[in-house]
Short mmCIF file of C-alpha atoms in Angstrom, two decimals:
data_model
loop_
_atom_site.label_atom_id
_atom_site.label_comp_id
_atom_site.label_asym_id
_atom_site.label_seq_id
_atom_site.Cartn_x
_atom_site.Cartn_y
_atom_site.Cartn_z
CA UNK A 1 7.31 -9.27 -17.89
CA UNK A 2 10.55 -7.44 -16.36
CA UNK A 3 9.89 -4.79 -13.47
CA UNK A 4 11.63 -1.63 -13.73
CA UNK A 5 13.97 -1.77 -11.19
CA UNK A 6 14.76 -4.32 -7.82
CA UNK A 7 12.25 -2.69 -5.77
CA UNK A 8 11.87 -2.80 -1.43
CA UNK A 9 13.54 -5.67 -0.21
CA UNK A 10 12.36 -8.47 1.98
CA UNK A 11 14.60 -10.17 3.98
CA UNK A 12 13.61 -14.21 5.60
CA UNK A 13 14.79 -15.39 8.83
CA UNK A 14 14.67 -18.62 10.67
CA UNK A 15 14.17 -18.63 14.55
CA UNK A 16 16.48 -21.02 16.30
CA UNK A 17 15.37 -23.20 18.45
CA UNK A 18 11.99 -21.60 18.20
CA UNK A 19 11.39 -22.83 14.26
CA UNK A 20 9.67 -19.99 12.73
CA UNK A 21 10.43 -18.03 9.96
CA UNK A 22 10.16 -14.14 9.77
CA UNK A 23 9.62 -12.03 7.00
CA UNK A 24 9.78 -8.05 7.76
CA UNK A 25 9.99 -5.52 5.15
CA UNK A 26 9.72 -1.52 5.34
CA UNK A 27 6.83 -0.47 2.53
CA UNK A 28 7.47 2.73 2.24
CA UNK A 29 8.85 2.54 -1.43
CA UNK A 30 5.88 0.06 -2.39
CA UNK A 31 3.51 3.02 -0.54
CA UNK A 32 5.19 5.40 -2.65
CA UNK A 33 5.12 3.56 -5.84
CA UNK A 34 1.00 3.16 -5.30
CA UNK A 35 0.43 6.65 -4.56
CA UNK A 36 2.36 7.41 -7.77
CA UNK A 37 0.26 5.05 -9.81
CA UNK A 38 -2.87 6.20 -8.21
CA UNK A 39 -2.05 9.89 -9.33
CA UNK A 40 -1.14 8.77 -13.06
CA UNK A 41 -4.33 7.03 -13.15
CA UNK A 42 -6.58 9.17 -11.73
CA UNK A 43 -7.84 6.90 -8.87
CA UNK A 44 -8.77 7.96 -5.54
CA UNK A 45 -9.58 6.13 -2.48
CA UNK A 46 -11.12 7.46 0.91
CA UNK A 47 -8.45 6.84 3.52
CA UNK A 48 -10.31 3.75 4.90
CA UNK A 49 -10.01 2.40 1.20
CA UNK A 50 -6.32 3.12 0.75
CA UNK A 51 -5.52 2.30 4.64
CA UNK A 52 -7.22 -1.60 3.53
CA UNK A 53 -5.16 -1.02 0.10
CA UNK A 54 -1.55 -0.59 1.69
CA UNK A 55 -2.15 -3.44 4.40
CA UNK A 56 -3.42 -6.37 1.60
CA UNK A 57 -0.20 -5.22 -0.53
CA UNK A 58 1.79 -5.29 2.19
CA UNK A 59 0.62 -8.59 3.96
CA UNK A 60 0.74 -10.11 0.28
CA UNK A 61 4.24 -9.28 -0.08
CA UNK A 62 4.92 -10.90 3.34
CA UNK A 63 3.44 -14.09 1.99
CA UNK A 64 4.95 -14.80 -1.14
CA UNK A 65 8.67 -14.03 0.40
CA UNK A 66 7.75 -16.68 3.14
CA UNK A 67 6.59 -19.19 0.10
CA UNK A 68 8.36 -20.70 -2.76
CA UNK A 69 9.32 -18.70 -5.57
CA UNK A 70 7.45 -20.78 -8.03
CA UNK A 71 3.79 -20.20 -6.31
CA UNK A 72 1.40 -16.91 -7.80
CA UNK A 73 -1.03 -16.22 -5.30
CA UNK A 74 -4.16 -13.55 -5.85
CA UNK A 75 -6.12 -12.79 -2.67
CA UNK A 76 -9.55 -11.51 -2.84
CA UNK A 77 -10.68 -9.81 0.26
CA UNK A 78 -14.30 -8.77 1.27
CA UNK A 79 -14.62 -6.39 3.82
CA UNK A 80 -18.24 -4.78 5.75
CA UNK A 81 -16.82 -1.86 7.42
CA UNK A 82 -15.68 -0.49 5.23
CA UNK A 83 -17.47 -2.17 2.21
CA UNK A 84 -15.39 -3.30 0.16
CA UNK A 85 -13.35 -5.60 -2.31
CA UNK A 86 -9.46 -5.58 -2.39
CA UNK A 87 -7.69 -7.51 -4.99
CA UNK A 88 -4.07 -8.18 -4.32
CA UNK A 89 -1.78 -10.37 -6.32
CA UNK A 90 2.07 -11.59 -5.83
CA UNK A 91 4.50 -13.26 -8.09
CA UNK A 92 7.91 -14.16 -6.61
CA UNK A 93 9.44 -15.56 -9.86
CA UNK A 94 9.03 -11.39 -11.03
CA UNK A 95 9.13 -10.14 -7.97
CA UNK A 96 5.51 -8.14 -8.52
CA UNK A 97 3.18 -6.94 -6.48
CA UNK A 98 -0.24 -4.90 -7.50
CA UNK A 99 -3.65 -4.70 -6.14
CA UNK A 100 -6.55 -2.56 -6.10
CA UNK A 101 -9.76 -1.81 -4.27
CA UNK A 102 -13.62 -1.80 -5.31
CA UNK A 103 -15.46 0.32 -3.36
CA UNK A 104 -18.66 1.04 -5.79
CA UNK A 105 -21.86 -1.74 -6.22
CA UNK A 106 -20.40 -4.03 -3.99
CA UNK A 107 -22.81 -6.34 -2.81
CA UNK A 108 -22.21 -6.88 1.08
CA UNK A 109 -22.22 -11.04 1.84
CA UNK A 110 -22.94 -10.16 5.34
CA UNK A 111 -19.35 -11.82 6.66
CA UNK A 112 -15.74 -10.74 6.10
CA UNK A 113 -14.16 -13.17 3.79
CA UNK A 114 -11.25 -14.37 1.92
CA UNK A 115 -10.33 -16.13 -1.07
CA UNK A 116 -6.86 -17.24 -1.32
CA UNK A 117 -6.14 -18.68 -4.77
CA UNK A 118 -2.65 -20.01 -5.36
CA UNK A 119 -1.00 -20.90 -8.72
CA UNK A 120 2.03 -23.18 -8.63
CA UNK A 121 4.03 -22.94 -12.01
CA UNK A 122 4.09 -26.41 -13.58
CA UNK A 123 1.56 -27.04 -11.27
CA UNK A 124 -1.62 -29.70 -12.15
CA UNK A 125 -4.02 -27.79 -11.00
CA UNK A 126 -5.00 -24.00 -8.74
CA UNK A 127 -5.88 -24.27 -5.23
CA UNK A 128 -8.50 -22.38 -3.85
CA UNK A 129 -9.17 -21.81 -0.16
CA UNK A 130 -12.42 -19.65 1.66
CA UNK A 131 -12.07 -18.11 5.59
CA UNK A 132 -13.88 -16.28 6.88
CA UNK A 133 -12.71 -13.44 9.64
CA UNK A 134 -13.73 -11.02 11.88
CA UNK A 135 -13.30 -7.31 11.93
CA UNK A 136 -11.50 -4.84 9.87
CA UNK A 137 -7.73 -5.61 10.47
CA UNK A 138 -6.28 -7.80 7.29
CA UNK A 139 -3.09 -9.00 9.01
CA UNK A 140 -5.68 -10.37 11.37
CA UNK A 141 -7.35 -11.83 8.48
CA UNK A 142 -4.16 -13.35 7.12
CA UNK A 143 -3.71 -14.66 10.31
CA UNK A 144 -6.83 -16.20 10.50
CA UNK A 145 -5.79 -17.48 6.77
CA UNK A 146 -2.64 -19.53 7.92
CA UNK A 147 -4.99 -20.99 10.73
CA UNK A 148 -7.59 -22.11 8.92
CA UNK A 149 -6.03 -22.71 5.46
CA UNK A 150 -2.17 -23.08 5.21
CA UNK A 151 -2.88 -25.40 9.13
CA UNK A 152 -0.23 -23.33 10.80
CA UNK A 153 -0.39 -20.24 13.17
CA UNK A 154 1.36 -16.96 11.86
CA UNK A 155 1.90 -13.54 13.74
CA UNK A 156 1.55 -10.09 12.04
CA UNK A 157 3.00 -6.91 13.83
CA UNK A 158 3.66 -3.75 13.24
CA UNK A 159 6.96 -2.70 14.03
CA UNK A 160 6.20 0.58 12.56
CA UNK A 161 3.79 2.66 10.69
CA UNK A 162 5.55 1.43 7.19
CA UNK A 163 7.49 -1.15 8.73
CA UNK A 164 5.36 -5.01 9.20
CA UNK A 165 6.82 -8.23 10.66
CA UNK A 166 5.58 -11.67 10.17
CA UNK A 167 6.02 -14.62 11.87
CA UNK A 168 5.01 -18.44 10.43
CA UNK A 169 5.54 -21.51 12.29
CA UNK A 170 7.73 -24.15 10.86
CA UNK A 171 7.62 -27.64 11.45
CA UNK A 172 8.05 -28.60 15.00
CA UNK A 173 7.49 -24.64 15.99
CA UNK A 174 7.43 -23.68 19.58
CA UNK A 175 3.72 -22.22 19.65
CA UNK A 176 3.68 -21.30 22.91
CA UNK A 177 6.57 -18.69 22.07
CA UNK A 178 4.80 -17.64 19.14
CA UNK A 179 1.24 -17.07 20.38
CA UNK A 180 2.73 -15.34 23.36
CA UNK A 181 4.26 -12.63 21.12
CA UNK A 182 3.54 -9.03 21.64
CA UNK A 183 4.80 -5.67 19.65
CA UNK A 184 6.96 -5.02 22.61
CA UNK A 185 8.75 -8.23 22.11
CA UNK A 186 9.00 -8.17 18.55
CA UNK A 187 10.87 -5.07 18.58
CA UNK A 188 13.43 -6.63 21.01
CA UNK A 189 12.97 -9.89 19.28
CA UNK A 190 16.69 -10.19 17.83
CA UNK A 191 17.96 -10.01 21.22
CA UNK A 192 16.16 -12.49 22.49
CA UNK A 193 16.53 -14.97 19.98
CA UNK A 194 18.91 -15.97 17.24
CA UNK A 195 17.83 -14.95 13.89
CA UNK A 196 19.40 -16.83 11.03
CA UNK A 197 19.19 -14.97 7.09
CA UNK A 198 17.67 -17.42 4.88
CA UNK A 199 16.73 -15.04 1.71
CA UNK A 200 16.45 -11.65 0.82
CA UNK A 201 14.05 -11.04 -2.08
CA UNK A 202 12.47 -8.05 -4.36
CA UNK A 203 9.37 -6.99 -4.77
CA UNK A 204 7.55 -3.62 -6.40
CA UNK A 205 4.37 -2.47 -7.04
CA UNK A 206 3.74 -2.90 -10.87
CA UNK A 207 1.34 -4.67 -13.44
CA UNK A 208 2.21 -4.20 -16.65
CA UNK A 209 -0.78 -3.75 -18.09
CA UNK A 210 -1.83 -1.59 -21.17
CA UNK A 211 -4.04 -0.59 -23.98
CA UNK A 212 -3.10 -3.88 -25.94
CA UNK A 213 -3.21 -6.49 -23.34
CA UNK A 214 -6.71 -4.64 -22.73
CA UNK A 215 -7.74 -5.26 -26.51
CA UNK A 216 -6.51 -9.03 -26.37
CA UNK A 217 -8.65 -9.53 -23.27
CA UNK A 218 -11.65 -7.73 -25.65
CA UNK A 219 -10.89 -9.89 -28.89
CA UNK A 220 -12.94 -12.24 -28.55
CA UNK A 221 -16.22 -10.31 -28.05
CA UNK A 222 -14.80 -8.33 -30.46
CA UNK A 223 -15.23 -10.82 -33.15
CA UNK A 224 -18.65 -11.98 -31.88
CA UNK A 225 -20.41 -9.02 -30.73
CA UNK A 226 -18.75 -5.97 -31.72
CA UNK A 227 -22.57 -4.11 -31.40
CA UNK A 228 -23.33 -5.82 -27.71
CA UNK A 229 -19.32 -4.41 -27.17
CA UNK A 230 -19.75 -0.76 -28.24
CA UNK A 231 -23.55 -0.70 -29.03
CA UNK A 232 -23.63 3.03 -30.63
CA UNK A 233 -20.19 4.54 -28.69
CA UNK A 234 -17.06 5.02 -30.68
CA UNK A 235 -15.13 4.16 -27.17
CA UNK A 236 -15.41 2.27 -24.09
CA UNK A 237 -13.12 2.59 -20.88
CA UNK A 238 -11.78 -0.46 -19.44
CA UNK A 239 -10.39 -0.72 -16.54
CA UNK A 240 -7.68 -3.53 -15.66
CA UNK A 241 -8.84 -6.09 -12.95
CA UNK A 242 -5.38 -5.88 -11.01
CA UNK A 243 -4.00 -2.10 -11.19
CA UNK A 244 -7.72 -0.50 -11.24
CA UNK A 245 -5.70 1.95 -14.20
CA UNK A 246 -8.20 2.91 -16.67
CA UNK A 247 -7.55 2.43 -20.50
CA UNK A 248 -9.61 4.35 -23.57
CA UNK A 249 -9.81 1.81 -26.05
CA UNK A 250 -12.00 2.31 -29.53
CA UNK A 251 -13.97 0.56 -32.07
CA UNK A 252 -11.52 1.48 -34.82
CA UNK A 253 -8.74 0.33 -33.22
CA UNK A 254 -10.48 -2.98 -32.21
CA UNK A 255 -11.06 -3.45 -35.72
CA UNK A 256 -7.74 -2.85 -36.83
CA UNK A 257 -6.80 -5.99 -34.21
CA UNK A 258 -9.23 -8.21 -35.65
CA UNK A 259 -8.22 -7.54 -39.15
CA UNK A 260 -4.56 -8.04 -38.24
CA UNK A 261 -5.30 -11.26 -36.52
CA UNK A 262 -7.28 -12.92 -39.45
CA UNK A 263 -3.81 -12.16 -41.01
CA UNK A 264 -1.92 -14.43 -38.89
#
């Protein structure tokens, strides 16, 4: 997969003396780049929806530049108020980020949860982690995520309304600093401490997906159950898990792909 173009860029810091690493990024361009593919789709959230949206992409993209390159993480996020799913994914070794948001037939668990599931390449095996959180806010919830899950506190501000820092302890971090953090101080924080650049990485919003990676995924029902698949309907809309994009995909052409790949 090869993304268009570089996309925003996230620069890594280390804290010295304080041993923390920050990650801060302006979204605007990754904002800009979802509204785009929102319109070109024909998806449209209520503000509460997209407002959930932005924050998961953003916070995502804030995690993977603070982890290796070689780990693909996919959060899922359940929220009450508003109800909702958000699916956000990240891979470093691309540099892509893409998400989207259920807000239809979602059945409410009665807590605010997340499910962090991380995929290292030439890893054994995934590793899957559960918190649960309170309220609304999902850099709170990632917050609560590094507490519970990665066993080290992290800090989420905004600096601005496009414009997110975060903050990770590092081995041997001092916590009292970090827990005593404020927006005030973060915007001052570079005069107050020394701030070393480790990395600066790329990310965009993009997926990749289209009408034939949609059929693959289909195939195999295809060949089984091509009646249970279409039943009496010529077409069936199909919307990708990661993007929410919508693809038209019919029973002619799905037979056309199963006749090619008995040929191979």
């Amino acid at each position: 997969m090869e993304i268009p173009d570089p996309g925003l860029e996230v620069r890594t810091y280390f804290v010295r003396e304080k041993n923390a690493l920050v990650a801060r990024a302006d979204f605007g361009e990754m904002y800009a780049d979802l509204v785009l593919h929102e319109v070109d789709s024909g998806i449209s959230h209520a503000p509460a929806y997209e407002d959930l949206l932005r924050d998961a992409l953003a916070t995502m993209t804030l995690h993977c530049a603070a982890r290796p390159r070689s780990e693909h993480w996919a959060w899922t996020i359940h929220t009450q108020e508003p109800l909702a799913n958000v699916f956000v994914t990240g891979d470093s070794s691309v540099g892509s980020v893409v998400g989207t948001v259920y807000s239809e037939d979602v059945k409410n668990s009665g807590k605010n949860l997340l499910y962090a599931q991380c995929l290292e390449k030439g890893g054994e095996k995934d590793r899957l982690s559960i918190v649960e959180f309170h309220g609304n806010d999902l850099l709170k919830a990632a917050e609560t995520f590094y507490t519970q899950s990665e066993q080290r506190p992290a800090r989420l501000f905004r600096h601005g309304p496009e414009d997110i820092v975060m903050i990770v302890a590092q081995p041997d971090c001092d916590t009292d600093w970090l827990d005593s953090l404020n927006e005030d101080l973060v915007r001052r924080l570079d005069q107050d401490v020394t701030l070393s650049l480790l990395e600066t990485r790329h990310y965009r919003f993009f997926c990749g997906c289209s009408q034939d990676r949609m059929m693959d995924v289909l195939l195999p029902v295809m060949r089984t159950n091509p009646t249970g698949l279409f039943g009496e309907d010529a077409t069936i809309r199909m919307r990708c898990p990661r993007c929410g994009k919508r693809h038209l995909i019919t029973k002619e052409n799905m037979e056309a792909r199963v006749a090619e790949r008995l040929k191979e």
